[in-house]
């Protein structure tokens, strides 16, 4: 029986949140990977990713370690295939052009409609159809597909759901029906993984919908925040969930961290919309988790997310990479603190599935993400140096052998 035909026991569900969400998830994964014994993030039975979480889920399912993805997304200079955030901010000129080309026909139809009965037609209503010329997205997401196609072409990786040894589900929303589609599931596993990620991350307004098999898809978070139910329906009994976006509690932040109390309204429309969006999706997620407790009583669902008083995770621009190392370090540290604080509650749940929490790791005051990555970088450099030395020796041996052959041929 193939691995993909077996019922999954352990699974991971990752929510979205743009680049900032991916930064948080990588930091949290680094902390969990070193503290949870028996939970190998590259050997799980099922992975579910939504929006930014689909990037990380696909990488883990392909065998890329959390440390590898740290180098790729956070410390890009040391990565084999570095992720360039600029690819997310390229204007969607193709979409602009297609929409602009429809203006003359729409304008003509609007004029004809108004002139035909000017006394009975409202002027604004007659020209309302011009709204069809507004682009569906500001930025072009084609670079995402190109980058991921290049990444999954590396030796040992695959861009094909059917060739993975694990179950990978990347969720997007069908724009015409409003229904969720889990790419990687039966009937939807022929789509390239890179294209499924592009569709799952197509946040309306920022990126145009993505066409797949004649249908149009947008961000998977439109229906649900986590979609952990995809793994639960497949039979998963332990699902770790990571959600990067939570509403900010200004009162709690002022009280707990002795910060100056701030009124979110002072931040203008972007801050108001960010708080509204986070409150909606978080409330929806809490409702879903409560339902899971009833519908899947024999399963354990464990959620990790930022604290509500975390000003950095709220006020940092989700498309900014300027502070990515600091924010990843913070996510790593906060997740370690969360594990230690919840130890008595989590340890029995995890033990049911053969997973233990390493308290010695969590209580080690010398541990930090920066130190760990520095050690890994030194090991890689040493290994690469040894490989280069061996290659040099091999080439020297080959050159000597060729010289002997030439001398024999001359003799």
mmCIF file of C-alpha atoms in Angstrom:
data_model
loop_
_atom_site.group_PDB
_atom_site.id
_atom_site.type_symbol
_atom_site.label_atom_id
_atom_site.label_comp_id
_atom_site.label_asym_id
_atom_site.label_seq_id
_atom_site.Cartn_x
_atom_site.Cartn_y
_atom_site.Cartn_z
ATOM 1 C CA UNK A 1 0.000 0.000 0.000
ATOM 2 C CA UNK A 2 1.355 3.437 -0.940
ATOM 3 C CA UNK A 3 1.889 5.997 1.848
ATOM 4 C CA UNK A 4 -0.760 8.215 0.272
ATOM 5 C CA UNK A 5 -3.323 5.383 0.529
ATOM 6 C CA UNK A 6 -2.970 5.090 4.300
ATOM 7 C CA UNK A 7 -5.090 6.971 6.801
ATOM 8 C CA UNK A 8 -3.119 9.921 8.172
ATOM 9 C CA UNK A 9 -2.449 9.919 11.909
ATOM 10 C CA UNK A 10 -0.464 13.129 12.398
ATOM 11 C CA UNK A 11 -1.125 16.300 10.431
ATOM 12 C CA UNK A 12 -0.225 19.973 10.267
ATOM 13 C CA UNK A 13 -2.593 22.805 9.296
ATOM 14 C CA UNK A 14 -1.189 26.239 8.468
ATOM 15 C CA UNK A 15 -3.299 29.376 8.023
ATOM 16 C CA UNK A 16 -2.471 32.428 5.922
ATOM 17 C CA UNK A 17 -1.363 35.943 6.706
ATOM 18 C CA UNK A 18 0.834 37.143 3.849
ATOM 19 C CA UNK A 19 4.632 37.279 4.181
ATOM 20 C CA UNK A 20 4.286 38.287 7.836
ATOM 21 C CA UNK A 21 2.252 35.121 8.437
ATOM 22 C CA UNK A 22 4.915 32.984 6.772
ATOM 23 C CA UNK A 23 7.585 34.650 8.935
ATOM 24 C CA UNK A 24 5.659 33.808 12.103
ATOM 25 C CA UNK A 25 4.980 30.226 11.002
ATOM 26 C CA UNK A 26 8.651 29.560 10.255
ATOM 27 C CA UNK A 27 9.698 30.859 13.679
ATOM 28 C CA UNK A 28 7.003 28.786 15.406
ATOM 29 C CA UNK A 29 7.929 25.669 13.421
ATOM 30 C CA UNK A 30 11.599 26.052 14.368
ATOM 31 C CA UNK A 31 10.623 26.131 18.054
ATOM 32 C CA UNK A 32 8.216 23.199 17.795
ATOM 33 C CA UNK A 33 10.632 21.093 15.734
ATOM 34 C CA UNK A 34 13.340 21.184 18.421
ATOM 35 C CA UNK A 35 10.988 20.827 21.412
ATOM 36 C CA UNK A 36 8.606 18.065 20.257
ATOM 37 C CA UNK A 37 10.153 14.606 20.261
ATOM 38 C CA UNK A 38 8.320 12.180 17.984
ATOM 39 C CA UNK A 39 6.773 14.829 15.735
ATOM 40 C CA UNK A 40 8.918 15.100 12.601
ATOM 41 C CA UNK A 41 7.627 17.971 10.477
ATOM 42 C CA UNK A 42 8.944 16.309 7.311
ATOM 43 C CA UNK A 43 7.419 12.906 8.073
ATOM 44 C CA UNK A 44 3.808 13.738 8.868
ATOM 45 C CA UNK A 45 0.928 11.935 7.191
ATOM 46 C CA UNK A 46 -0.925 15.021 5.966
ATOM 47 C CA UNK A 47 -0.337 18.736 5.423
ATOM 48 C CA UNK A 48 -2.992 21.406 4.923
ATOM 49 C CA UNK A 49 -2.039 24.888 3.756
ATOM 50 C CA UNK A 50 -4.061 28.026 3.125
ATOM 51 C CA UNK A 51 -2.708 31.153 1.441
ATOM 52 C CA UNK A 52 0.763 31.911 2.893
ATOM 53 C CA UNK A 53 0.535 28.651 4.823
ATOM 54 C CA UNK A 54 0.382 26.762 1.530
ATOM 55 C CA UNK A 55 3.988 27.813 0.761
ATOM 56 C CA UNK A 56 5.223 26.319 4.030
ATOM 57 C CA UNK A 57 3.017 23.204 3.902
ATOM 58 C CA UNK A 58 4.170 22.353 0.368
ATOM 59 C CA UNK A 59 7.808 22.810 1.355
ATOM 60 C CA UNK A 60 7.510 20.539 4.398
ATOM 61 C CA UNK A 61 5.655 17.858 2.423
ATOM 62 C CA UNK A 62 8.453 18.009 -0.164
ATOM 63 C CA UNK A 63 11.049 17.308 2.501
ATOM 64 C CA UNK A 64 12.331 20.842 3.048
ATOM 65 C CA UNK A 65 13.115 21.306 6.734
ATOM 66 C CA UNK A 66 11.967 24.354 8.725
ATOM 67 C CA UNK A 67 15.633 25.418 8.802
ATOM 68 C CA UNK A 68 15.838 25.208 4.997
ATOM 69 C CA UNK A 69 12.762 27.405 4.680
ATOM 70 C CA UNK A 70 14.258 29.845 7.178
ATOM 71 C CA UNK A 71 17.212 30.252 4.842
ATOM 72 C CA UNK A 72 14.942 30.518 1.814
ATOM 73 C CA UNK A 73 12.449 33.057 3.191
ATOM 74 C CA UNK A 74 14.298 34.809 6.036
ATOM 75 C CA UNK A 75 18.043 34.565 5.345
ATOM 76 C CA UNK A 76 17.784 34.530 1.555
ATOM 77 C CA UNK A 77 21.485 35.198 0.940
ATOM 78 C CA UNK A 78 22.372 31.671 2.089
ATOM 79 C CA UNK A 79 19.611 29.851 0.184
ATOM 80 C CA UNK A 80 20.025 27.771 -2.963
ATOM 81 C CA UNK A 81 16.794 29.239 -4.357
ATOM 82 C CA UNK A 82 16.245 32.527 -2.468
ATOM 83 C CA UNK A 83 12.769 33.974 -2.181
ATOM 84 C CA UNK A 84 12.715 37.550 -3.461
ATOM 85 C CA UNK A 85 9.803 39.490 -1.891
ATOM 86 C CA UNK A 86 9.872 41.904 -4.826
ATOM 87 C CA UNK A 87 8.168 39.250 -6.938
ATOM 88 C CA UNK A 88 4.986 39.865 -4.928
ATOM 89 C CA UNK A 89 4.912 43.563 -5.776
ATOM 90 C CA UNK A 90 5.124 43.525 -9.573
ATOM 91 C CA UNK A 91 2.155 45.395 -11.076
ATOM 92 C CA UNK A 92 -0.419 43.248 -12.874
ATOM 93 C CA UNK A 93 0.072 45.002 -16.224
ATOM 94 C CA UNK A 94 -1.634 42.175 -18.107
ATOM 95 C CA UNK A 95 -4.765 42.530 -15.979
ATOM 96 C CA UNK A 96 -4.664 46.331 -16.321
ATOM 97 C CA UNK A 97 -4.444 46.005 -20.109
ATOM 98 C CA UNK A 98 -7.258 43.482 -20.408
ATOM 99 C CA UNK A 99 -9.589 45.618 -18.299
ATOM 100 C CA UNK A 100 -8.620 48.844 -20.085
ATOM 101 C CA UNK A 101 -9.428 47.231 -23.434
ATOM 102 C CA UNK A 102 -13.032 46.744 -22.325
ATOM 103 C CA UNK A 103 -13.610 50.444 -21.555
ATOM 104 C CA UNK A 104 -14.640 51.623 -25.074
ATOM 105 C CA UNK A 105 -17.303 48.907 -25.450
ATOM 106 C CA UNK A 106 -18.599 49.398 -21.910
ATOM 107 C CA UNK A 107 -18.738 53.177 -22.378
ATOM 108 C CA UNK A 108 -20.580 52.820 -25.670
ATOM 109 C CA UNK A 109 -23.127 50.441 -24.131
ATOM 110 C CA UNK A 110 -23.621 52.809 -21.185
ATOM 111 C CA UNK A 111 -24.182 55.825 -23.453
ATOM 112 C CA UNK A 112 -26.591 53.861 -25.615
ATOM 113 C CA UNK A 113 -28.499 52.711 -22.550
ATOM 114 C CA UNK A 114 -28.810 56.262 -21.202
ATOM 115 C CA UNK A 115 -29.633 57.981 -24.497
ATOM 116 C CA UNK A 116 -32.309 55.441 -25.286
ATOM 117 C CA UNK A 117 -34.479 56.657 -22.375
ATOM 118 C CA UNK A 118 -32.767 59.568 -20.559
ATOM 119 C CA UNK A 119 -35.875 60.568 -18.615
ATOM 120 C CA UNK A 120 -36.379 57.148 -17.099
ATOM 121 C CA UNK A 121 -32.748 56.125 -16.622
ATOM 122 C CA UNK A 122 -30.577 57.231 -13.720
ATOM 123 C CA UNK A 123 -27.306 58.598 -15.095
ATOM 124 C CA UNK A 124 -25.118 56.858 -12.492
ATOM 125 C CA UNK A 125 -26.990 53.553 -12.904
ATOM 126 C CA UNK A 126 -26.532 53.662 -16.667
ATOM 127 C CA UNK A 127 -22.760 53.953 -16.330
ATOM 128 C CA UNK A 128 -22.442 51.458 -13.476
ATOM 129 C CA UNK A 129 -21.309 48.766 -15.884
ATOM 130 C CA UNK A 130 -18.017 50.666 -16.245
ATOM 131 C CA UNK A 131 -17.036 49.115 -12.897
ATOM 132 C CA UNK A 132 -16.348 45.936 -14.865
ATOM 133 C CA UNK A 133 -13.205 47.641 -16.162
ATOM 134 C CA UNK A 134 -11.686 47.913 -12.670
ATOM 135 C CA UNK A 135 -8.741 45.459 -12.373
ATOM 136 C CA UNK A 136 -9.341 42.463 -10.102
ATOM 137 C CA UNK A 137 -5.869 42.738 -8.602
ATOM 138 C CA UNK A 138 -3.042 45.236 -8.223
ATOM 139 C CA UNK A 139 -0.075 42.850 -8.280
ATOM 140 C CA UNK A 140 0.900 40.018 -10.589
ATOM 141 C CA UNK A 141 1.209 36.631 -8.841
ATOM 142 C CA UNK A 142 2.749 34.845 -11.831
ATOM 143 C CA UNK A 143 6.174 35.243 -10.200
ATOM 144 C CA UNK A 144 5.009 32.976 -7.371
ATOM 145 C CA UNK A 145 4.293 30.166 -9.819
ATOM 146 C CA UNK A 146 7.633 30.685 -11.596
ATOM 147 C CA UNK A 147 9.634 30.730 -8.350
ATOM 148 C CA UNK A 148 7.947 27.609 -6.973
ATOM 149 C CA UNK A 149 8.212 25.729 -10.257
ATOM 150 C CA UNK A 150 11.970 26.416 -10.175
ATOM 151 C CA UNK A 151 12.165 25.351 -6.509
ATOM 152 C CA UNK A 152 10.252 22.105 -6.994
ATOM 153 C CA UNK A 153 12.469 21.228 -9.960
ATOM 154 C CA UNK A 154 15.440 20.720 -7.619
ATOM 155 C CA UNK A 155 16.623 17.111 -7.186
ATOM 156 C CA UNK A 156 14.456 15.174 -4.746
ATOM 157 C CA UNK A 157 11.523 17.612 -4.952
ATOM 158 C CA UNK A 158 8.366 17.417 -7.022
ATOM 159 C CA UNK A 159 5.705 19.751 -8.374
ATOM 160 C CA UNK A 160 3.229 16.866 -8.646
ATOM 161 C CA UNK A 161 0.841 16.024 -5.791
ATOM 162 C CA UNK A 162 0.675 12.416 -7.001
ATOM 163 C CA UNK A 163 4.434 11.895 -6.623
ATOM 164 C CA UNK A 164 4.603 13.021 -3.000
ATOM 165 C CA UNK A 165 4.963 10.403 -0.287
ATOM 166 C CA UNK A 166 2.628 12.423 1.930
ATOM 167 C CA UNK A 167 -0.822 13.881 1.545
ATOM 168 C CA UNK A 168 -0.748 17.566 0.764
ATOM 169 C CA UNK A 169 -3.896 19.689 0.571
ATOM 170 C CA UNK A 170 -3.741 23.303 -0.583
ATOM 171 C CA UNK A 171 -7.061 25.082 -0.227
ATOM 172 C CA UNK A 172 -8.416 27.779 -2.551
ATOM 173 C CA UNK A 173 -11.885 29.235 -3.089
ATOM 174 C CA UNK A 174 -13.828 28.729 -6.320
ATOM 175 C CA UNK A 175 -14.853 32.293 -7.189
ATOM 176 C CA UNK A 176 -18.026 31.368 -9.092
ATOM 177 C CA UNK A 177 -19.468 28.985 -6.497
ATOM 178 C CA UNK A 178 -17.866 30.263 -3.285
ATOM 179 C CA UNK A 179 -16.932 26.683 -2.374
ATOM 180 C CA UNK A 180 -13.589 25.523 -1.036
ATOM 181 C CA UNK A 181 -11.436 23.261 -3.190
ATOM 182 C CA UNK A 182 -8.604 21.232 -1.675
ATOM 183 C CA UNK A 183 -6.010 20.792 -4.399
ATOM 184 C CA UNK A 184 -4.233 17.507 -3.816
ATOM 185 C CA UNK A 185 -7.478 15.677 -3.087
ATOM 186 C CA UNK A 186 -8.928 13.149 -5.502
ATOM 187 C CA UNK A 187 -9.929 14.843 -8.749
ATOM 188 C CA UNK A 188 -7.811 17.897 -7.941
ATOM 189 C CA UNK A 189 -4.357 16.319 -7.708
ATOM 190 C CA UNK A 190 -3.410 16.802 -11.382
ATOM 191 C CA UNK A 191 -2.846 20.535 -10.849
ATOM 192 C CA UNK A 192 0.829 21.507 -10.344
ATOM 193 C CA UNK A 193 1.603 22.253 -6.692
ATOM 194 C CA UNK A 194 3.037 25.670 -7.636
ATOM 195 C CA UNK A 195 -0.193 26.663 -9.409
ATOM 196 C CA UNK A 196 -2.304 25.484 -6.463
ATOM 197 C CA UNK A 197 -0.231 27.672 -4.117
ATOM 198 C CA UNK A 198 -0.654 30.647 -6.451
ATOM 199 C CA UNK A 199 -4.441 30.144 -6.371
ATOM 200 C CA UNK A 200 -4.583 29.628 -2.600
ATOM 201 C CA UNK A 201 -2.657 32.878 -2.035
ATOM 202 C CA UNK A 202 -4.630 35.024 -4.527
ATOM 203 C CA UNK A 203 -5.977 37.537 -2.005
ATOM 204 C CA UNK A 204 -8.799 39.474 -3.732
ATOM 205 C CA UNK A 205 -7.878 43.064 -4.469
ATOM 206 C CA UNK A 206 -4.155 42.388 -4.267
ATOM 207 C CA UNK A 207 -3.795 39.537 -6.765
ATOM 208 C CA UNK A 208 -6.062 38.609 -9.695
ATOM 209 C CA UNK A 209 -7.936 35.286 -9.527
ATOM 210 C CA UNK A 210 -6.026 32.293 -10.906
ATOM 211 C CA UNK A 211 -7.532 30.219 -13.719
ATOM 212 C CA UNK A 212 -7.366 26.440 -13.335
ATOM 213 C CA UNK A 213 -9.224 24.108 -15.685
ATOM 214 C CA UNK A 214 -11.493 26.918 -16.891
ATOM 215 C CA UNK A 215 -12.492 28.030 -13.389
ATOM 216 C CA UNK A 216 -11.218 30.964 -11.342
ATOM 217 C CA UNK A 217 -9.820 30.652 -7.831
ATOM 218 C CA UNK A 218 -8.939 33.080 -5.035
ATOM 219 C CA UNK A 219 -7.538 32.930 -1.495
ATOM 220 C CA UNK A 220 -8.599 29.843 0.458
ATOM 221 C CA UNK A 221 -9.165 31.857 3.647
ATOM 222 C CA UNK A 222 -12.399 33.296 2.251
ATOM 223 C CA UNK A 223 -14.323 30.264 3.532
ATOM 224 C CA UNK A 224 -12.296 29.086 6.526
ATOM 225 C CA UNK A 225 -9.188 30.220 8.326
ATOM 226 C CA UNK A 226 -7.383 26.905 8.880
ATOM 227 C CA UNK A 227 -9.256 24.155 7.012
ATOM 228 C CA UNK A 228 -7.977 21.628 9.577
ATOM 229 C CA UNK A 229 -11.162 19.662 8.864
ATOM 230 C CA UNK A 230 -9.590 18.528 5.570
ATOM 231 C CA UNK A 231 -7.054 16.462 7.543
ATOM 232 C CA UNK A 232 -9.594 15.419 10.190
ATOM 233 C CA UNK A 233 -11.958 14.061 7.537
ATOM 234 C CA UNK A 234 -9.056 12.021 6.190
ATOM 235 C CA UNK A 235 -8.680 10.384 9.600
ATOM 236 C CA UNK A 236 -5.947 12.457 11.285
ATOM 237 C CA UNK A 237 -5.919 12.039 15.054
ATOM 238 C CA UNK A 238 -3.367 14.692 15.987
ATOM 239 C CA UNK A 239 -3.431 18.007 14.148
ATOM 240 C CA UNK A 240 -1.088 20.852 15.023
ATOM 241 C CA UNK A 241 -2.440 24.191 13.804
ATOM 242 C CA UNK A 242 -0.599 27.474 13.407
ATOM 243 C CA UNK A 243 -2.539 30.694 12.884
ATOM 244 C CA UNK A 244 -0.440 33.885 12.523
ATOM 245 C CA UNK A 245 -3.236 36.485 12.589
ATOM 246 C CA UNK A 246 -5.063 37.435 15.797
ATOM 247 C CA UNK A 247 -6.908 40.638 16.746
ATOM 248 C CA UNK A 248 -4.798 43.102 18.712
ATOM 249 C CA UNK A 249 -5.868 43.951 22.263
ATOM 250 C CA UNK A 250 -4.549 47.459 22.940
ATOM 251 C CA UNK A 251 -5.786 47.439 26.542
ATOM 252 C CA UNK A 252 -4.009 44.150 27.295
ATOM 253 C CA UNK A 253 -0.803 45.384 25.664
ATOM 254 C CA UNK A 254 -0.847 48.572 27.735
ATOM 255 C CA UNK A 255 -1.488 46.636 30.946
ATOM 256 C CA UNK A 256 0.845 43.662 30.459
ATOM 257 C CA UNK A 257 3.745 45.406 28.757
ATOM 258 C CA UNK A 258 3.356 48.846 30.323
ATOM 259 C CA UNK A 259 3.056 50.417 26.906
ATOM 260 C CA UNK A 260 1.336 53.653 26.173
ATOM 261 C CA UNK A 261 -2.278 52.839 25.389
ATOM 262 C CA UNK A 262 -3.035 53.467 21.741
ATOM 263 C CA UNK A 263 -6.317 54.044 19.990
ATOM 264 C CA UNK A 264 -6.407 51.903 16.841
ATOM 265 C CA UNK A 265 -8.587 54.466 15.108
ATOM 266 C CA UNK A 266 -5.582 56.806 15.115
ATOM 267 C CA UNK A 267 -3.878 54.447 12.676
ATOM 268 C CA UNK A 268 -6.376 55.306 9.950
ATOM 269 C CA UNK A 269 -8.157 53.017 7.515
ATOM 270 C CA UNK A 270 -5.382 50.389 7.089
ATOM 271 C CA UNK A 271 -5.262 49.684 10.837
ATOM 272 C CA UNK A 272 -9.056 49.656 11.166
ATOM 273 C CA UNK A 273 -9.359 47.221 8.242
ATOM 274 C CA UNK A 274 -6.561 45.026 9.610
ATOM 275 C CA UNK A 275 -8.260 44.756 13.011
ATOM 276 C CA UNK A 276 -11.632 44.072 11.386
ATOM 277 C CA UNK A 277 -10.214 41.390 9.105
ATOM 278 C CA UNK A 278 -8.358 39.688 11.938
ATOM 279 C CA UNK A 279 -11.378 39.774 14.241
ATOM 280 C CA UNK A 280 -13.619 38.204 11.588
ATOM 281 C CA UNK A 281 -11.289 35.374 10.601
ATOM 282 C CA UNK A 282 -10.281 34.641 14.196
ATOM 283 C CA UNK A 283 -13.881 34.469 15.368
ATOM 284 C CA UNK A 284 -14.654 32.130 12.492
ATOM 285 C CA UNK A 285 -11.675 29.963 13.398
ATOM 286 C CA UNK A 286 -12.748 29.716 17.041
ATOM 287 C CA UNK A 287 -16.201 28.599 15.915
ATOM 288 C CA UNK A 288 -14.643 25.947 13.699
ATOM 289 C CA UNK A 289 -12.374 24.635 16.453
ATOM 290 C CA UNK A 290 -15.362 24.363 18.804
ATOM 291 C CA UNK A 291 -17.173 22.263 16.185
ATOM 292 C CA UNK A 292 -14.136 20.026 15.760
ATOM 293 C CA UNK A 293 -14.219 19.242 19.496
ATOM 294 C CA UNK A 294 -17.750 17.895 19.007
ATOM 295 C CA UNK A 295 -17.401 16.196 15.618
ATOM 296 C CA UNK A 296 -13.943 14.678 16.162
ATOM 297 C CA UNK A 297 -13.909 13.727 19.825
ATOM 298 C CA UNK A 298 -11.192 11.113 19.328
ATOM 299 C CA UNK A 299 -8.813 13.639 17.742
ATOM 300 C CA UNK A 300 -6.554 16.221 19.384
ATOM 301 C CA UNK A 301 -6.321 19.637 17.722
ATOM 302 C CA UNK A 302 -3.626 21.915 19.170
ATOM 303 C CA UNK A 303 -3.409 25.560 18.138
ATOM 304 C CA UNK A 304 -0.420 27.902 18.271
ATOM 305 C CA UNK A 305 -0.765 31.616 17.541
ATOM 306 C CA UNK A 306 0.645 35.007 18.642
ATOM 307 C CA UNK A 307 -0.552 36.622 21.853
ATOM 308 C CA UNK A 308 -3.176 39.333 21.473
ATOM 309 C CA UNK A 309 -0.847 41.882 23.051
ATOM 310 C CA UNK A 310 1.858 41.315 20.422
ATOM 311 C CA UNK A 311 2.151 44.785 18.903
ATOM 312 C CA UNK A 312 4.948 43.739 16.536
ATOM 313 C CA UNK A 313 2.812 41.089 14.862
ATOM 314 C CA UNK A 314 -0.003 43.582 14.413
ATOM 315 C CA UNK A 315 1.629 46.878 13.472
ATOM 316 C CA UNK A 316 4.331 45.523 11.161
ATOM 317 C CA UNK A 317 3.374 45.693 7.511
ATOM 318 C CA UNK A 318 2.558 42.131 6.464
ATOM 319 C CA UNK A 319 4.463 42.704 3.202
ATOM 320 C CA UNK A 320 7.568 44.116 4.882
ATOM 321 C CA UNK A 321 10.748 42.028 5.152
ATOM 322 C CA UNK A 322 12.834 44.671 6.892
ATOM 323 C CA UNK A 323 12.388 43.090 10.328
ATOM 324 C CA UNK A 324 11.949 39.483 9.256
ATOM 325 C CA UNK A 325 14.858 38.047 11.303
ATOM 326 C CA UNK A 326 13.732 39.847 14.446
ATOM 327 C CA UNK A 327 10.104 38.783 13.989
ATOM 328 C CA UNK A 328 11.059 35.171 13.314
ATOM 329 C CA UNK A 329 13.213 35.159 16.446
ATOM 330 C CA UNK A 330 10.283 36.578 18.390
ATOM 331 C CA UNK A 331 7.899 33.913 17.044
ATOM 332 C CA UNK A 332 10.444 31.249 18.002
ATOM 333 C CA UNK A 333 10.813 32.627 21.526
ATOM 334 C CA UNK A 334 7.081 33.148 22.107
ATOM 335 C CA UNK A 335 6.256 29.631 20.910
ATOM 336 C CA UNK A 336 8.821 28.184 23.331
ATOM 337 C CA UNK A 337 7.257 30.197 26.153
ATOM 338 C CA UNK A 338 3.789 29.045 25.080
ATOM 339 C CA UNK A 339 4.831 25.390 25.100
ATOM 340 C CA UNK A 340 6.314 25.691 28.570
ATOM 341 C CA UNK A 341 3.292 27.582 29.908
ATOM 342 C CA UNK A 342 0.855 24.994 28.500
ATOM 343 C CA UNK A 343 3.016 21.992 29.337
ATOM 344 C CA UNK A 344 0.599 20.388 31.844
ATOM 345 C CA UNK A 345 -2.277 20.638 29.366
ATOM 346 C CA UNK A 346 -0.421 19.654 26.192
ATOM 347 C CA UNK A 347 1.827 16.862 27.478
ATOM 348 C CA UNK A 348 -0.997 14.303 28.045
ATOM 349 C CA UNK A 349 -2.610 15.086 24.673
ATOM 350 C CA UNK A 350 0.644 14.686 22.801
ATOM 351 C CA UNK A 351 1.598 11.564 24.745
ATOM 352 C CA UNK A 352 -1.501 9.805 23.387
ATOM 353 C CA UNK A 353 0.174 9.989 19.989
ATOM 354 C CA UNK A 354 3.706 9.120 21.040
ATOM 355 C CA UNK A 355 4.925 12.728 21.155
ATOM 356 C CA UNK A 356 6.720 14.248 24.133
ATOM 357 C CA UNK A 357 7.715 17.802 25.027
ATOM 358 C CA UNK A 358 11.412 18.191 25.791
ATOM 359 C CA UNK A 359 11.434 20.438 28.864
ATOM 360 C CA UNK A 360 15.230 20.579 28.918
ATOM 361 C CA UNK A 361 15.165 22.238 25.490
ATOM 362 C CA UNK A 362 12.514 24.732 26.568
ATOM 363 C CA UNK A 363 14.227 25.687 29.809
ATOM 364 C CA UNK A 364 17.657 26.161 28.241
ATOM 365 C CA UNK A 365 18.279 29.937 28.558
ATOM 366 C CA UNK A 366 21.107 29.872 26.015
ATOM 367 C CA UNK A 367 18.935 28.783 23.098
ATOM 368 C CA UNK A 368 18.011 31.241 20.412
ATOM 369 C CA UNK A 369 17.090 30.984 16.772
ATOM 370 C CA UNK A 370 20.018 33.169 15.732
ATOM 371 C CA UNK A 371 22.521 30.885 17.529
ATOM 372 C CA UNK A 372 20.941 27.768 16.095
ATOM 373 C CA UNK A 373 21.022 29.068 12.524
ATOM 374 C CA UNK A 374 24.625 30.247 12.986
ATOM 375 C CA UNK A 375 25.637 26.725 14.074
ATOM 376 C CA UNK A 376 23.817 25.194 11.098
ATOM 377 C CA UNK A 377 25.521 27.664 8.764
ATOM 378 C CA UNK A 378 28.962 26.727 10.139
ATOM 379 C CA UNK A 379 28.191 23.028 9.711
ATOM 380 C CA UNK A 380 27.043 23.590 6.132
ATOM 381 C CA UNK A 381 30.163 25.602 5.361
ATOM 382 C CA UNK A 382 32.340 22.885 6.879
ATOM 383 C CA UNK A 383 30.509 20.162 4.946
ATOM 384 C CA UNK A 384 30.754 22.143 1.719
ATOM 385 C CA UNK A 385 34.457 22.708 2.343
ATOM 386 C CA UNK A 386 34.977 18.982 2.889
ATOM 387 C CA UNK A 387 33.011 18.193 -0.267
ATOM 388 C CA UNK A 388 35.091 20.690 -2.247
ATOM 389 C CA UNK A 389 38.287 19.150 -0.838
ATOM 390 C CA UNK A 390 37.159 15.651 -1.808
ATOM 391 C CA UNK A 391 36.216 16.873 -5.280
ATOM 392 C CA UNK A 392 39.633 18.503 -5.651
ATOM 393 C CA UNK A 393 41.337 15.261 -4.611
ATOM 394 C CA UNK A 394 39.226 13.308 -7.092
ATOM 395 C CA UNK A 395 40.107 15.709 -9.907
ATOM 396 C CA UNK A 396 43.805 15.444 -9.006
ATOM 397 C CA UNK A 397 43.569 11.652 -9.119
ATOM 398 C CA UNK A 398 41.798 11.840 -12.468
ATOM 399 C CA UNK A 399 44.423 14.198 -13.884
ATOM 400 C CA UNK A 400 47.237 11.880 -12.759
ATOM 401 C CA UNK A 401 45.467 8.897 -14.315
ATOM 402 C CA UNK A 402 45.070 10.740 -17.625
ATOM 403 C CA UNK A 403 48.790 11.658 -17.647
ATOM 404 C CA UNK A 404 49.725 7.991 -17.107
ATOM 405 C CA UNK A 405 47.428 6.983 -19.961
ATOM 406 C CA UNK A 406 49.011 9.574 -22.261
ATOM 407 C CA UNK A 407 52.535 8.381 -21.384
ATOM 408 C CA UNK A 408 51.576 4.786 -22.061
ATOM 409 C CA UNK A 409 49.968 5.785 -25.357
ATOM 410 C CA UNK A 410 53.115 7.704 -26.354
ATOM 411 C CA UNK A 411 55.322 4.734 -25.422
#
